[in-house]
Amino acid sequence: MGKTTGFMEYARVEEGYTPVAERLGHYKEFVIGLDEDQSRQQGARCMDCGTPFCSHGCPVNNVIPDFNDLVYHADWKNASEVLHSTNNFPEFTGRICPAPCEAACVLNVNADPVGIKSIEHAIIDRAWQEGWVQPRVARHRSGKKVAVVGSGPAGMAAAQQLARAGHDVTLFEKNDRAGGLLRYGIPDFKLEKAHIDRRIGQMQAEGVTLRTGVFVGAATQGLGKGSKVNNGARENLEPGQLLADFDAVLLAGGAEQSRDLPIPGRELDGVHFAMEFLPQQNKVNAGDKLKGQLRADGKHVVVIGGGDTGSDCVGTSRRHGAASVTQFELLPAPPREENRALTWPYWPLKLRTSSSHEEGCTREFAIATKEFVGEKGRLSGVKTVRVEFKDGKMLESPGSEKILPADLVLLAMGFVGPVAPVLDAFGVDKDARGNARASTDFHGGYATNVPKVFAAGDMRRGQSLVVWAIREGRQAARAVDEFLMGYSDLPR
């Protein structure tokens, strides 16, 4: 503990943002991180609790009190080592993780929690600037070959850990670039893709082979242009071939099946999934030329879904120059402040306002969409009704129906599971939600019913956070290593 009374002497300092008018003119990151003095003060606020609830609240179990103390003492290099000991990609989590560790901080019982996420952000950016992040090449090769399918955070974490254990790892990705939803789901203004490219370069130096544009699935699914299943991949690889060529296969794809809203008018031109809208802008930012890009310029945009994906649609629409942006949430507005005595150390339900909301958005709560209306096949409005919840039931409020003008509706209501044909092609058993069935037991965990086939990340647990994906990738890597070698020295 660097400063015994630090939590009493220093207030929490938030990371800043560049002005709204400025940041709406580009797709670059706009967060102003803490400087060195601010970071050290925030590290000094850590109380080094006897039971570090923050570490338990963090899915990858970051050793938070230790790196806080090291930052306070200006030992940034060792802080980076401690951070990397549990987290392969802290530049991802330091930018887009919602920080459940801060909700679990003991200071959060009756004060502002330690700014753990901002400290993590400062550590990893300093580490890259100083050149401390280097490839960690295995000293010995195992002679075993592992295929990792899906290059999102779970697949990347697993591939890196397995390569460091000495295995020959090939990372397969159906898109033209690696990163999964980090690449084509998270807007650049929240996570610039150079961070992904830099990590992929490190992994390749460690021996990981990356193969993009390869869809792993049955050939009978076809490779038709614009296919929803294979995303237009250039090559199809049969599961049987993969099982013949590799000693183990890890399925680490995302939960990419968007939740639909099958109401009257769904077929109208102008109603789209968020994941039709967001990836296109990321591709354009990367220099791709797209015909007929889905854009919000001058349109009245309605985003259905109050979560992070909906917020990303808001920020992107504002950068397009939308005439108006309205975001719907079916549930009532949560309280602005949580009941800490009731919720701590768990993730609380409270109103959260993102940077995209601050850029200009009308938020509507307790509202349901009844119908998409339009003329000549083109969307012109959304019919809504106010709802209330009583005795566990959702009831419509009489006389509250209205039609809101809308030229573009983006469905951002979450994801229901992985693309089923991939699991079906391997013959993997699924749970009640359609995810790959695999336990997380210490021995034999992440193994599916198919010999040599493992599953991790959103494909196994369903839609979740980037930090959970990294955790599952790391744990699955240990399970695969133990399967191949009979033991494993990889951390779990």
CSV table of C-alpha atoms in Angstrom, one decimal:
chain,number,residue,atom,x,y,z
A,1,MET,CA,0.0,0.0,0.0
A,2,GLY,CA,1.8,3.1,-1.2
A,3,LYS,CA,0.0,5.8,0.8
A,4,THR,CA,-2.0,4.8,3.8
A,5,THR,CA,-4.2,7.9,3.7
A,6,GLY,CA,-4.4,8.3,0.0
A,7,PHE,CA,-8.1,7.4,-0.3
A,8,MET,CA,-8.9,10.2,2.1
A,9,GLU,CA,-6.6,12.8,0.6
A,10,TYR,CA,-7.3,12.4,-3.2
A,11,ALA,CA,-10.5,12.5,-5.1
A,12,ARG,CA,-11.3,10.3,-8.1
A,13,VAL,CA,-10.3,11.9,-11.4
A,14,GLU,CA,-12.1,10.8,-14.5
A,15,GLU,CA,-10.6,10.6,-17.9
A,16,GLY,CA,-11.6,13.4,-20.1
A,17,TYR,CA,-13.1,13.8,-23.6
A,18,THR,CA,-12.4,16.2,-26.4
A,19,PRO,CA,-15.3,18.6,-27.1
A,20,VAL,CA,-18.3,17.1,-28.9
A,21,ALA,CA,-18.2,19.4,-31.9
A,22,GLU,CA,-14.6,18.4,-32.4
A,23,ARG,CA,-14.9,14.7,-32.1
A,24,LEU,CA,-18.0,14.4,-34.3
A,25,GLY,CA,-15.8,15.4,-37.2
A,26,HIS,CA,-13.8,12.1,-37.1
A,27,TYR,CA,-13.8,8.5,-36.1
A,28,LYS,CA,-10.6,8.6,-34.0
A,29,GLU,CA,-10.5,7.9,-30.3
A,30,PHE,CA,-11.2,11.0,-28.2
A,31,VAL,CA,-10.5,10.0,-24.6
A,32,ILE,CA,-8.0,12.1,-22.8
A,33,GLY,CA,-6.1,9.7,-20.5
A,34,LEU,CA,-4.7,10.5,-17.1
A,35,ASP,CA,-1.2,12.1,-17.0
A,36,GLU,CA,1.5,10.6,-14.8
A,37,ASP,CA,0.7,12.6,-11.7
A,38,GLN,CA,-3.0,11.9,-11.9
A,39,SER,CA,-2.3,8.2,-12.4
A,40,ARG,CA,-0.1,8.1,-9.3
A,41,GLN,CA,-2.7,9.9,-7.2
A,42,GLN,CA,-5.3,7.4,-8.4
A,43,GLY,CA,-3.0,4.6,-7.5
A,44,ALA,CA,-2.6,6.1,-4.1
A,45,ARG,CA,-6.3,5.9,-3.5
A,46,CYS,CA,-6.2,2.1,-3.5
A,47,MET,CA,-6.6,0.8,0.1
A,48,ASP,CA,-4.9,-2.5,-0.5
A,49,CYS,CA,-7.9,-4.3,1.1
A,50,GLY,CA,-7.4,-7.5,3.0
A,51,THR,CA,-9.9,-9.1,0.5
A,52,PRO,CA,-9.4,-7.4,-2.9
A,53,PHE,CA,-13.0,-7.5,-4.1
A,54,CYS,CA,-11.9,-5.6,-7.2
A,55,SER,CA,-9.8,-8.6,-8.3
A,56,HIS,CA,-12.8,-10.9,-7.7
A,57,GLY,CA,-15.1,-8.6,-9.6
A,58,CYS,CA,-12.7,-8.7,-12.6
A,59,PRO,CA,-13.3,-11.7,-14.8
A,60,VAL,CA,-9.6,-12.1,-15.6
A,61,ASN,CA,-8.8,-11.6,-11.9
A,62,ASN,CA,-6.3,-8.7,-12.5
A,63,VAL,CA,-4.0,-8.2,-9.5
A,64,ILE,CA,-5.3,-4.7,-9.1
A,65,PRO,CA,-3.9,-3.6,-5.8
A,66,ASP,CA,-0.4,-4.6,-6.9
A,67,PHE,CA,-0.3,-2.6,-10.1
A,68,ASN,CA,-2.0,0.4,-8.3
A,69,ASP,CA,0.8,0.4,-5.8
A,70,LEU,CA,3.5,0.1,-8.5
A,71,VAL,CA,2.0,3.0,-10.4
A,72,TYR,CA,2.0,5.1,-7.2
A,73,HIS,CA,5.7,4.3,-6.8
A,74,ALA,CA,6.3,5.2,-10.5
A,75,ASP,CA,7.4,1.6,-11.3
A,76,TRP,CA,5.6,1.5,-14.6
A,77,LYS,CA,7.5,-1.4,-16.1
A,78,ASN,CA,6.7,-3.8,-13.3
A,79,ALA,CA,3.1,-2.5,-13.3
A,80,SER,CA,3.0,-3.6,-16.9
A,81,GLU,CA,4.3,-7.1,-16.0
A,82,VAL,CA,1.7,-7.5,-13.3
A,83,LEU,CA,-1.1,-6.3,-15.7
A,84,HIS,CA,0.0,-8.7,-18.4
A,85,SER,CA,0.2,-11.6,-16.0
A,86,THR,CA,-3.6,-12.0,-16.1
A,87,ASN,CA,-4.6,-10.0,-19.2
A,88,ASN,CA,-3.3,-10.5,-22.7
A,89,PHE,CA,-4.8,-7.3,-24.1
A,90,PRO,CA,-5.2,-4.6,-21.5
A,91,GLU,CA,-5.4,-1.9,-24.3
A,92,PHE,CA,-8.7,-3.5,-25.2
A,93,THR,CA,-10.2,-3.7,-21.7
A,94,GLY,CA,-8.7,-0.3,-20.7
A,95,ARG,CA,-10.8,1.2,-23.5
A,96,ILE,CA,-14.1,-0.7,-23.8
A,97,CYS,CA,-14.5,-2.8,-20.6
A,98,PRO,CA,-17.3,-1.4,-18.4
A,99,ALA,CA,-15.1,-2.0,-15.4
A,100,PRO,CA,-16.9,-4.4,-13.0
A,101,CYS,CA,-13.8,-4.2,-10.9
A,102,GLU,CA,-14.7,-0.6,-10.0
A,103,ALA,CA,-18.2,-1.6,-9.0
A,104,ALA,CA,-16.6,-4.1,-6.6
A,105,CYS,CA,-14.0,-1.6,-5.2
A,106,VAL,CA,-14.4,-1.3,-1.4
A,107,LEU,CA,-14.3,2.5,-1.7
A,108,ASN,CA,-17.5,2.2,-3.8
A,109,VAL,CA,-19.4,1.3,-0.6
A,110,ASN,CA,-19.8,4.9,0.3
A,111,ALA,CA,-17.5,7.0,-2.0
A,112,ASP,CA,-16.2,7.1,-5.5
A,113,PRO,CA,-14.2,4.0,-6.4
A,114,VAL,CA,-10.6,3.9,-7.5
A,115,GLY,CA,-10.2,4.7,-11.2
A,116,ILE,CA,-8.9,1.2,-12.0
A,117,LYS,CA,-9.8,1.3,-15.7
A,118,SER,CA,-8.1,4.6,-16.2
A,119,ILE,CA,-4.9,3.3,-14.5
A,120,GLU,CA,-5.0,0.2,-16.6
A,121,HIS,CA,-5.3,2.4,-19.7
A,122,ALA,CA,-2.3,4.5,-18.6
A,123,ILE,CA,-0.1,1.5,-17.9
A,124,ILE,CA,-0.6,-0.3,-21.2
A,125,ASP,CA,-0.2,2.9,-23.2
A,126,ARG,CA,3.0,3.6,-21.4
A,127,ALA,CA,4.2,0.1,-21.9
A,128,TRP,CA,3.8,0.3,-25.7
A,129,GLN,CA,5.4,3.7,-25.8
A,130,GLU,CA,8.4,2.5,-23.9
A,131,GLY,CA,8.8,-0.7,-26.0
A,132,TRP,CA,8.2,-3.0,-23.1
A,133,VAL,CA,5.6,-5.1,-25.0
A,134,GLN,CA,7.6,-7.6,-26.9
A,135,PRO,CA,7.0,-11.1,-28.4
A,136,ARG,CA,7.4,-13.9,-25.9
A,137,VAL,CA,8.6,-16.8,-28.1
A,138,ALA,CA,8.4,-20.3,-26.6
A,139,ARG,CA,11.8,-21.8,-25.8
A,140,HIS,CA,10.7,-25.3,-26.8
A,141,ARG,CA,8.3,-26.6,-29.5
A,142,SER,CA,5.8,-29.3,-28.6
A,143,GLY,CA,5.3,-30.6,-32.1
A,144,LYS,CA,1.5,-30.3,-31.6
A,145,LYS,CA,-0.8,-28.4,-34.0
A,146,VAL,CA,-3.8,-26.4,-32.8
A,147,ALA,CA,-6.5,-24.7,-34.9
A,148,VAL,CA,-8.3,-21.7,-33.3
A,149,VAL,CA,-11.5,-20.8,-35.2
A,150,GLY,CA,-12.5,-17.1,-34.7
A,151,SER,CA,-10.0,-14.2,-34.1
A,152,GLY,CA,-12.0,-12.2,-31.6
A,153,PRO,CA,-10.7,-11.6,-28.1
A,154,ALA,CA,-11.3,-15.2,-27.0
A,155,GLY,CA,-9.6,-16.6,-30.1
A,156,MET,CA,-6.7,-14.2,-29.9
A,157,ALA,CA,-6.1,-14.8,-26.2
A,158,ALA,CA,-6.2,-18.6,-26.7
A,159,ALA,CA,-3.9,-18.5,-29.7
A,160,GLN,CA,-1.3,-16.4,-28.0
A,161,GLN,CA,-1.3,-18.5,-24.9
A,162,LEU,CA,-1.0,-21.8,-26.9
A,163,ALA,CA,1.8,-20.4,-29.0
A,164,ARG,CA,3.7,-19.4,-25.8
A,165,ALA,CA,3.2,-23.0,-24.6
A,166,GLY,CA,5.2,-24.1,-27.7
A,167,HIS,CA,2.3,-25.3,-30.0
A,168,ASP,CA,2.0,-24.6,-33.7
A,169,VAL,CA,-1.2,-22.4,-33.7
A,170,THR,CA,-3.2,-21.4,-36.8
A,171,LEU,CA,-5.9,-18.7,-36.2
A,172,PHE,CA,-8.7,-18.8,-38.7
A,173,GLU,CA,-11.0,-15.9,-39.4
A,174,LYS,CA,-13.8,-15.7,-41.9
A,175,ASN,CA,-13.5,-11.9,-42.4
A,176,ASP,CA,-10.8,-10.2,-44.3
A,177,ARG,CA,-9.1,-8.9,-41.2
A,178,ALA,CA,-8.6,-10.3,-37.7
A,179,GLY,CA,-10.3,-9.1,-34.6
A,180,GLY,CA,-13.9,-10.4,-34.7
A,181,LEU,CA,-16.4,-8.0,-33.2
A,182,LEU,CA,-13.5,-5.9,-31.9
A,183,ARG,CA,-12.8,-5.2,-35.6
A,184,TYR,CA,-16.2,-5.0,-37.1
A,185,GLY,CA,-18.5,-4.4,-34.1
A,186,ILE,CA,-16.8,-1.7,-32.0
A,187,PRO,CA,-16.6,1.7,-33.6
A,188,ASP,CA,-13.1,3.2,-34.2
A,189,PHE,CA,-13.9,6.1,-32.0
A,190,LYS,CA,-14.0,3.7,-29.0
A,191,LEU,CA,-11.2,1.3,-30.2
A,192,GLU,CA,-8.9,2.2,-33.1
A,193,LYS,CA,-8.0,-0.9,-35.0
A,194,ALA,CA,-4.2,-0.2,-34.9
A,195,HIS,CA,-4.4,-1.7,-31.4
A,196,ILE,CA,-5.6,-5.0,-32.9
A,197,ASP,CA,-3.0,-4.9,-35.7
A,198,ARG,CA,-0.2,-4.3,-33.2
A,199,ARG,CA,-1.2,-7.4,-31.1
A,200,ILE,CA,-1.7,-9.5,-34.2
A,201,GLY,CA,1.9,-8.6,-35.2
A,202,GLN,CA,3.1,-9.6,-31.7
A,203,MET,CA,1.3,-12.9,-32.0
A,204,GLN,CA,2.7,-13.7,-35.4
A,205,ALA,CA,6.2,-13.0,-34.1
A,206,GLU,CA,5.4,-15.6,-31.4
A,207,GLY,CA,4.6,-18.2,-34.1
A,208,VAL,CA,0.8,-17.8,-34.6
A,209,THR,CA,-0.2,-18.3,-38.3
A,210,LEU,CA,-3.2,-16.1,-39.3
A,211,ARG,CA,-5.5,-17.2,-42.1
A,212,THR,CA,-8.2,-14.7,-42.9
A,213,GLY,CA,-11.1,-15.1,-45.4
A,214,VAL,CA,-11.5,-18.7,-44.4
A,215,PHE,CA,-14.9,-20.0,-43.3
A,216,VAL,CA,-14.8,-23.2,-41.3
A,217,GLY,CA,-18.0,-25.1,-41.9
A,218,ALA,CA,-19.6,-27.6,-44.2
A,219,ALA,CA,-19.1,-27.0,-47.9
A,220,THR,CA,-22.8,-27.5,-48.5
A,221,GLN,CA,-23.4,-24.2,-46.8
A,222,GLY,CA,-21.9,-22.6,-49.8
A,223,LEU,CA,-19.9,-19.4,-50.3
A,224,GLY,CA,-22.5,-17.3,-52.1
A,225,LYS,CA,-21.8,-13.6,-52.3
A,226,GLY,CA,-23.1,-11.8,-49.2
A,227,SER,CA,-23.8,-15.0,-47.4
A,228,LYS,CA,-25.0,-14.4,-43.8
A,229,VAL,CA,-23.3,-17.6,-42.7
A,230,ASN,CA,-19.8,-17.2,-44.1
A,231,ASN,CA,-19.7,-13.4,-44.4
A,232,GLY,CA,-18.4,-13.7,-48.0
A,233,ALA,CA,-15.2,-15.7,-47.1
A,234,ARG,CA,-12.9,-16.6,-49.9
A,235,GLU,CA,-12.3,-20.1,-48.8
A,236,ASN,CA,-14.3,-22.9,-47.2
A,237,LEU,CA,-12.6,-25.4,-44.9
A,238,GLU,CA,-14.5,-28.6,-43.9
A,239,PRO,CA,-14.5,-29.5,-40.2
A,240,GLY,CA,-13.3,-33.0,-41.2
A,241,GLN,CA,-10.2,-31.6,-42.8
A,242,LEU,CA,-9.5,-29.4,-39.8
A,243,LEU,CA,-9.8,-32.4,-37.5
A,244,ALA,CA,-7.4,-34.4,-39.7
A,245,ASP,CA,-4.8,-31.7,-39.9
A,246,PHE,CA,-4.7,-30.6,-36.3
A,247,ASP,CA,-4.3,-32.2,-32.9
A,248,ALA,CA,-6.9,-30.0,-31.3
A,249,VAL,CA,-9.5,-27.5,-32.5
A,250,LEU,CA,-10.8,-24.6,-30.4
A,251,LEU,CA,-14.1,-22.9,-31.6
A,252,ALA,CA,-13.9,-19.3,-30.4
A,253,GLY,CA,-16.3,-17.5,-32.7
A,254,GLY,CA,-18.7,-14.8,-31.5
A,255,ALA,CA,-22.4,-14.8,-30.7
A,256,GLU,CA,-23.3,-13.2,-34.0
A,257,GLN,CA,-27.0,-14.1,-34.4
A,258,SER,CA,-28.7,-10.8,-33.8
A,259,ARG,CA,-32.1,-10.7,-32.0
A,260,ASP,CA,-34.8,-9.8,-34.5
A,261,LEU,CA,-38.1,-7.8,-34.0
A,262,PRO,CA,-40.7,-9.7,-36.1
A,263,ILE,CA,-43.5,-7.1,-36.1
A,264,PRO,CA,-45.6,-5.8,-39.0
A,265,GLY,CA,-43.5,-3.8,-41.4
A,266,ARG,CA,-40.2,-5.6,-40.6
A,267,GLU,CA,-39.6,-6.1,-44.4
A,268,LEU,CA,-39.6,-2.3,-45.1
A,269,ASP,CA,-36.5,-0.8,-46.6
A,270,GLY,CA,-34.9,1.1,-43.8
A,271,VAL,CA,-35.1,-1.4,-41.1
A,272,HIS,CA,-31.7,-3.0,-40.4
A,273,PHE,CA,-29.7,-4.9,-37.8
A,274,ALA,CA,-27.1,-2.8,-36.0
A,275,MET,CA,-24.5,-5.3,-37.3
A,276,GLU,CA,-25.4,-4.4,-40.8
A,277,PHE,CA,-24.7,-0.8,-40.0
A,278,LEU,CA,-21.6,-0.7,-37.8
A,279,PRO,CA,-19.2,-3.0,-39.7
A,280,GLN,CA,-19.7,-1.0,-42.9
A,281,GLN,CA,-18.4,2.2,-41.3
A,282,ASN,CA,-15.4,0.3,-39.9
A,283,LYS,CA,-14.6,-1.0,-43.3
A,284,VAL,CA,-14.8,2.4,-44.8
A,285,ASN,CA,-12.5,3.8,-42.1
A,286,ALA,CA,-10.0,1.0,-43.0
A,287,GLY,CA,-9.9,2.2,-46.6
A,288,ASP,CA,-12.4,-0.2,-48.2
A,289,LYS,CA,-14.7,1.0,-51.0
A,290,LEU,CA,-18.3,0.0,-50.4
A,291,LYS,CA,-21.2,0.4,-52.8
A,292,GLY,CA,-24.4,1.6,-51.2
A,293,GLN,CA,-23.1,2.0,-47.7
A,294,LEU,CA,-25.9,2.1,-45.1
A,295,ARG,CA,-25.7,5.7,-43.8
A,296,ALA,CA,-27.7,8.0,-41.5
A,297,ASP,CA,-27.0,11.3,-43.3
A,298,GLY,CA,-30.0,13.7,-42.8
A,299,LYS,CA,-32.2,10.8,-41.6
A,300,HIS,CA,-34.4,10.5,-38.5
A,301,VAL,CA,-32.8,7.5,-36.8
A,302,VAL,CA,-34.4,5.2,-34.3
A,303,VAL,CA,-32.2,2.8,-32.4
A,304,ILE,CA,-34.1,0.0,-30.7
A,305,GLY,CA,-32.1,-1.4,-27.8
A,306,GLY,CA,-30.6,0.5,-24.9
A,307,GLY,CA,-27.3,-1.3,-24.5
A,308,ASP,CA,-23.7,-0.7,-25.7
A,309,THR,CA,-24.4,-1.7,-29.3
A,310,GLY,CA,-27.3,0.8,-29.4
A,311,SER,CA,-25.0,3.5,-28.0
A,312,ASP,CA,-22.5,2.7,-30.8
A,313,CYS,CA,-25.2,3.2,-33.4
A,314,VAL,CA,-26.0,6.5,-31.8
A,315,GLY,CA,-22.4,7.7,-32.0
A,316,THR,CA,-22.0,6.5,-35.6
A,317,SER,CA,-25.3,8.1,-36.7
A,318,ARG,CA,-24.2,11.4,-35.2
A,319,ARG,CA,-21.0,11.3,-37.1
A,320,HIS,CA,-22.9,10.6,-40.3
A,321,GLY,CA,-24.9,13.8,-39.7
A,322,ALA,CA,-28.3,12.3,-38.8
A,323,ALA,CA,-31.2,14.8,-38.5
A,324,SER,CA,-32.2,13.2,-35.2
A,325,VAL,CA,-31.4,10.1,-33.1
A,326,THR,CA,-33.8,8.5,-30.7
A,327,GLN,CA,-32.9,5.4,-28.7
A,328,PHE,CA,-35.6,3.0,-27.3
A,329,GLU,CA,-35.4,0.9,-24.2
A,330,LEU,CA,-38.2,-1.5,-23.3
A,331,LEU,CA,-37.5,-1.4,-19.6
A,332,PRO,CA,-38.2,1.6,-17.3
A,333,ALA,CA,-35.4,4.1,-16.7
A,334,PRO,CA,-33.1,2.8,-13.9
A,335,PRO,CA,-32.2,5.0,-11.0
A,336,ARG,CA,-29.4,7.5,-11.4
A,337,GLU,CA,-27.7,6.2,-8.3
A,338,GLU,CA,-27.6,2.6,-7.2
A,339,ASN,CA,-28.5,1.5,-3.7
A,340,ARG,CA,-24.9,0.6,-2.8
A,341,ALA,CA,-25.7,-1.1,0.5
A,342,LEU,CA,-27.9,-3.4,-1.5
A,343,THR,CA,-25.8,-4.0,-4.6
A,344,TRP,CA,-22.1,-3.8,-3.6
A,345,PRO,CA,-19.9,-5.6,-4.7
A,346,TYR,CA,-22.0,-6.7,-7.6
A,347,TRP,CA,-22.6,-4.9,-10.9
A,348,PRO,CA,-25.4,-2.4,-10.1
A,349,LEU,CA,-28.5,-1.4,-12.1
A,350,LYS,CA,-28.3,2.3,-12.7
A,351,LEU,CA,-28.6,4.9,-15.4
A,352,ARG,CA,-25.5,4.9,-17.5
A,353,THR,CA,-24.8,7.8,-20.0
A,354,SER,CA,-22.2,7.1,-22.6
A,355,SER,CA,-20.1,9.5,-24.5
A,356,SER,CA,-22.3,8.9,-27.6
A,357,HIS,CA,-25.4,9.9,-25.6
A,358,GLU,CA,-23.7,13.1,-24.7
A,359,GLU,CA,-23.2,13.8,-28.4
A,360,GLY,CA,-26.9,14.2,-29.0
A,361,CYS,CA,-29.6,11.6,-28.5
A,362,THR,CA,-33.2,11.4,-27.2
A,363,ARG,CA,-33.6,8.4,-24.9
A,364,GLU,CA,-37.0,6.8,-24.4
A,365,PHE,CA,-37.6,4.3,-21.7
A,366,ALA,CA,-40.6,2.0,-21.1
A,367,ILE,CA,-41.5,2.1,-24.7
A,368,ALA,CA,-42.4,-0.8,-27.1
A,369,THR,CA,-42.4,-0.9,-30.9
A,370,LYS,CA,-45.7,-2.1,-32.3
A,371,GLU,CA,-45.2,-1.6,-36.0
A,372,PHE,CA,-42.9,-0.2,-38.7
A,373,VAL,CA,-44.9,2.0,-41.0
A,374,GLY,CA,-44.1,3.2,-44.5
A,375,GLU,CA,-45.2,3.7,-48.1
A,376,LYS,CA,-44.2,1.9,-51.3
A,377,GLY,CA,-41.9,-0.4,-49.4
A,378,ARG,CA,-40.0,2.4,-47.7
A,379,LEU,CA,-39.9,3.1,-43.9
A,380,SER,CA,-41.4,6.4,-42.8
A,381,GLY,CA,-42.2,5.9,-39.1
A,382,VAL,CA,-42.4,3.7,-36.1
A,383,LYS,CA,-45.6,3.0,-34.2
A,384,THR,CA,-44.9,2.9,-30.4
A,385,VAL,CA,-46.8,2.4,-27.2
A,386,ARG,CA,-45.8,3.2,-23.6
A,387,VAL,CA,-45.6,0.2,-21.3
A,388,GLU,CA,-45.5,-0.5,-17.5
A,389,PHE,CA,-44.6,-3.5,-15.5
A,390,LYS,CA,-46.9,-4.9,-12.9
A,391,ASP,CA,-46.7,-8.2,-11.1
A,392,GLY,CA,-44.0,-9.4,-13.5
A,393,LYS,CA,-46.1,-8.6,-16.5
A,394,MET,CA,-45.6,-6.0,-19.2
A,395,LEU,CA,-48.8,-4.0,-19.8
A,396,GLU,CA,-49.5,-1.4,-22.5
A,397,SER,CA,-50.7,2.0,-21.3
A,398,PRO,CA,-54.1,2.8,-22.9
A,399,GLY,CA,-54.1,5.8,-25.3
A,400,SER,CA,-50.3,6.1,-25.4
A,401,GLU,CA,-49.8,4.9,-29.0
A,402,LYS,CA,-48.1,7.3,-31.4
A,403,ILE,CA,-46.1,7.3,-34.6
A,404,LEU,CA,-42.6,8.6,-34.5
A,405,PRO,CA,-41.0,9.7,-37.9
A,406,ALA,CA,-38.2,7.4,-38.9
A,407,ASP,CA,-36.1,7.0,-42.0
A,408,LEU,CA,-33.7,4.4,-40.5
A,409,VAL,CA,-34.3,1.9,-37.7
A,410,LEU,CA,-31.4,0.0,-36.3
A,411,LEU,CA,-32.1,-3.1,-34.3
A,412,ALA,CA,-29.6,-3.3,-31.4
A,413,MET,CA,-31.4,-5.7,-29.0
A,414,GLY,CA,-28.5,-8.0,-28.3
A,415,PHE,CA,-27.5,-11.4,-29.7
A,416,VAL,CA,-29.2,-14.7,-29.2
A,417,GLY,CA,-26.2,-17.0,-29.9
A,418,PRO,CA,-23.6,-18.2,-32.3
A,419,VAL,CA,-24.2,-19.0,-36.0
A,420,ALA,CA,-25.7,-22.4,-35.6
A,421,PRO,CA,-24.4,-24.1,-38.8
A,422,VAL,CA,-20.8,-23.8,-37.5
A,423,LEU,CA,-21.6,-25.9,-34.4
A,424,ASP,CA,-23.8,-28.2,-36.4
A,425,ALA,CA,-21.0,-28.8,-39.0
A,426,PHE,CA,-18.8,-30.2,-36.2
A,427,GLY,CA,-21.6,-32.1,-34.5
A,428,VAL,CA,-21.2,-30.1,-31.3
A,429,ASP,CA,-24.0,-30.4,-28.7
A,430,LYS,CA,-25.7,-27.2,-27.8
A,431,ASP,CA,-27.3,-26.0,-24.6
A,432,ALA,CA,-30.8,-24.6,-24.3
A,433,ARG,CA,-29.7,-21.2,-25.6
A,434,GLY,CA,-28.0,-22.6,-28.7
A,435,ASN,CA,-24.5,-22.2,-27.4
A,436,ALA,CA,-21.8,-24.9,-27.5
A,437,ARG,CA,-22.2,-27.2,-24.5
A,438,ALA,CA,-18.9,-27.3,-22.6
A,439,SER,CA,-18.1,-27.0,-18.9
A,440,THR,CA,-15.5,-24.9,-17.2
A,441,ASP,CA,-14.2,-27.6,-14.9
A,442,PHE,CA,-10.6,-27.3,-13.8
A,443,HIS,CA,-9.7,-30.6,-15.6
A,444,GLY,CA,-11.3,-31.3,-18.9
A,445,GLY,CA,-13.0,-28.0,-19.1
A,446,TYR,CA,-14.0,-26.3,-22.4
A,447,ALA,CA,-14.1,-29.7,-24.1
A,448,THR,CA,-17.2,-30.4,-26.2
A,449,ASN,CA,-18.8,-33.8,-26.9
A,450,VAL,CA,-16.7,-34.1,-30.1
A,451,PRO,CA,-13.2,-35.5,-29.5
A,452,LYS,CA,-10.4,-32.9,-29.9
A,453,VAL,CA,-12.9,-30.0,-30.2
A,454,PHE,CA,-13.1,-27.3,-27.5
A,455,ALA,CA,-15.3,-24.2,-27.3
A,456,ALA,CA,-14.8,-20.8,-25.6
A,457,GLY,CA,-15.9,-17.2,-25.5
A,458,ASP,CA,-19.3,-16.1,-26.7
A,459,MET,CA,-19.7,-19.3,-28.7
A,460,ARG,CA,-19.8,-21.1,-25.4
A,461,ARG,CA,-21.3,-18.7,-22.9
A,462,GLY,CA,-23.3,-16.4,-25.1
A,463,GLN,CA,-23.1,-12.7,-25.6
A,464,SER,CA,-20.8,-11.2,-23.0
A,465,LEU,CA,-18.0,-8.7,-22.3
A,466,VAL,CA,-14.6,-8.5,-23.9
A,467,VAL,CA,-13.0,-9.2,-20.6
A,468,TRP,CA,-15.0,-12.5,-20.3
A,469,ALA,CA,-13.9,-13.5,-23.7
A,470,ILE,CA,-10.2,-13.0,-22.8
A,471,ARG,CA,-10.8,-15.0,-19.6
A,472,GLU,CA,-12.4,-17.9,-21.5
A,473,GLY,CA,-9.7,-17.8,-24.2
A,474,ARG,CA,-6.9,-18.1,-21.5
A,475,GLN,CA,-8.7,-20.8,-19.6
A,476,ALA,CA,-9.5,-22.8,-22.8
A,477,ALA,CA,-5.8,-22.5,-23.8
A,478,ARG,CA,-4.8,-24.2,-20.6
A,479,ALA,CA,-7.4,-26.9,-21.1
A,480,VAL,CA,-6.2,-27.6,-24.7
A,481,ASP,CA,-2.5,-27.6,-23.5
A,482,GLU,CA,-3.4,-30.1,-20.8
A,483,PHE,CA,-5.2,-32.2,-23.3
A,484,LEU,CA,-2.2,-32.3,-25.6
A,485,MET,CA,0.6,-32.7,-23.1
A,486,GLY,CA,-1.1,-34.3,-20.0
A,487,TYR,CA,-0.3,-31.2,-17.9
A,488,SER,CA,-0.1,-27.5,-18.3
A,489,ASP,CA,2.0,-24.6,-16.9
A,490,LEU,CA,-0.3,-22.0,-18.4
A,491,PRO,CA,-2.1,-19.8,-15.9
A,492,ARG,CA,-5.8,-20.3,-15.6
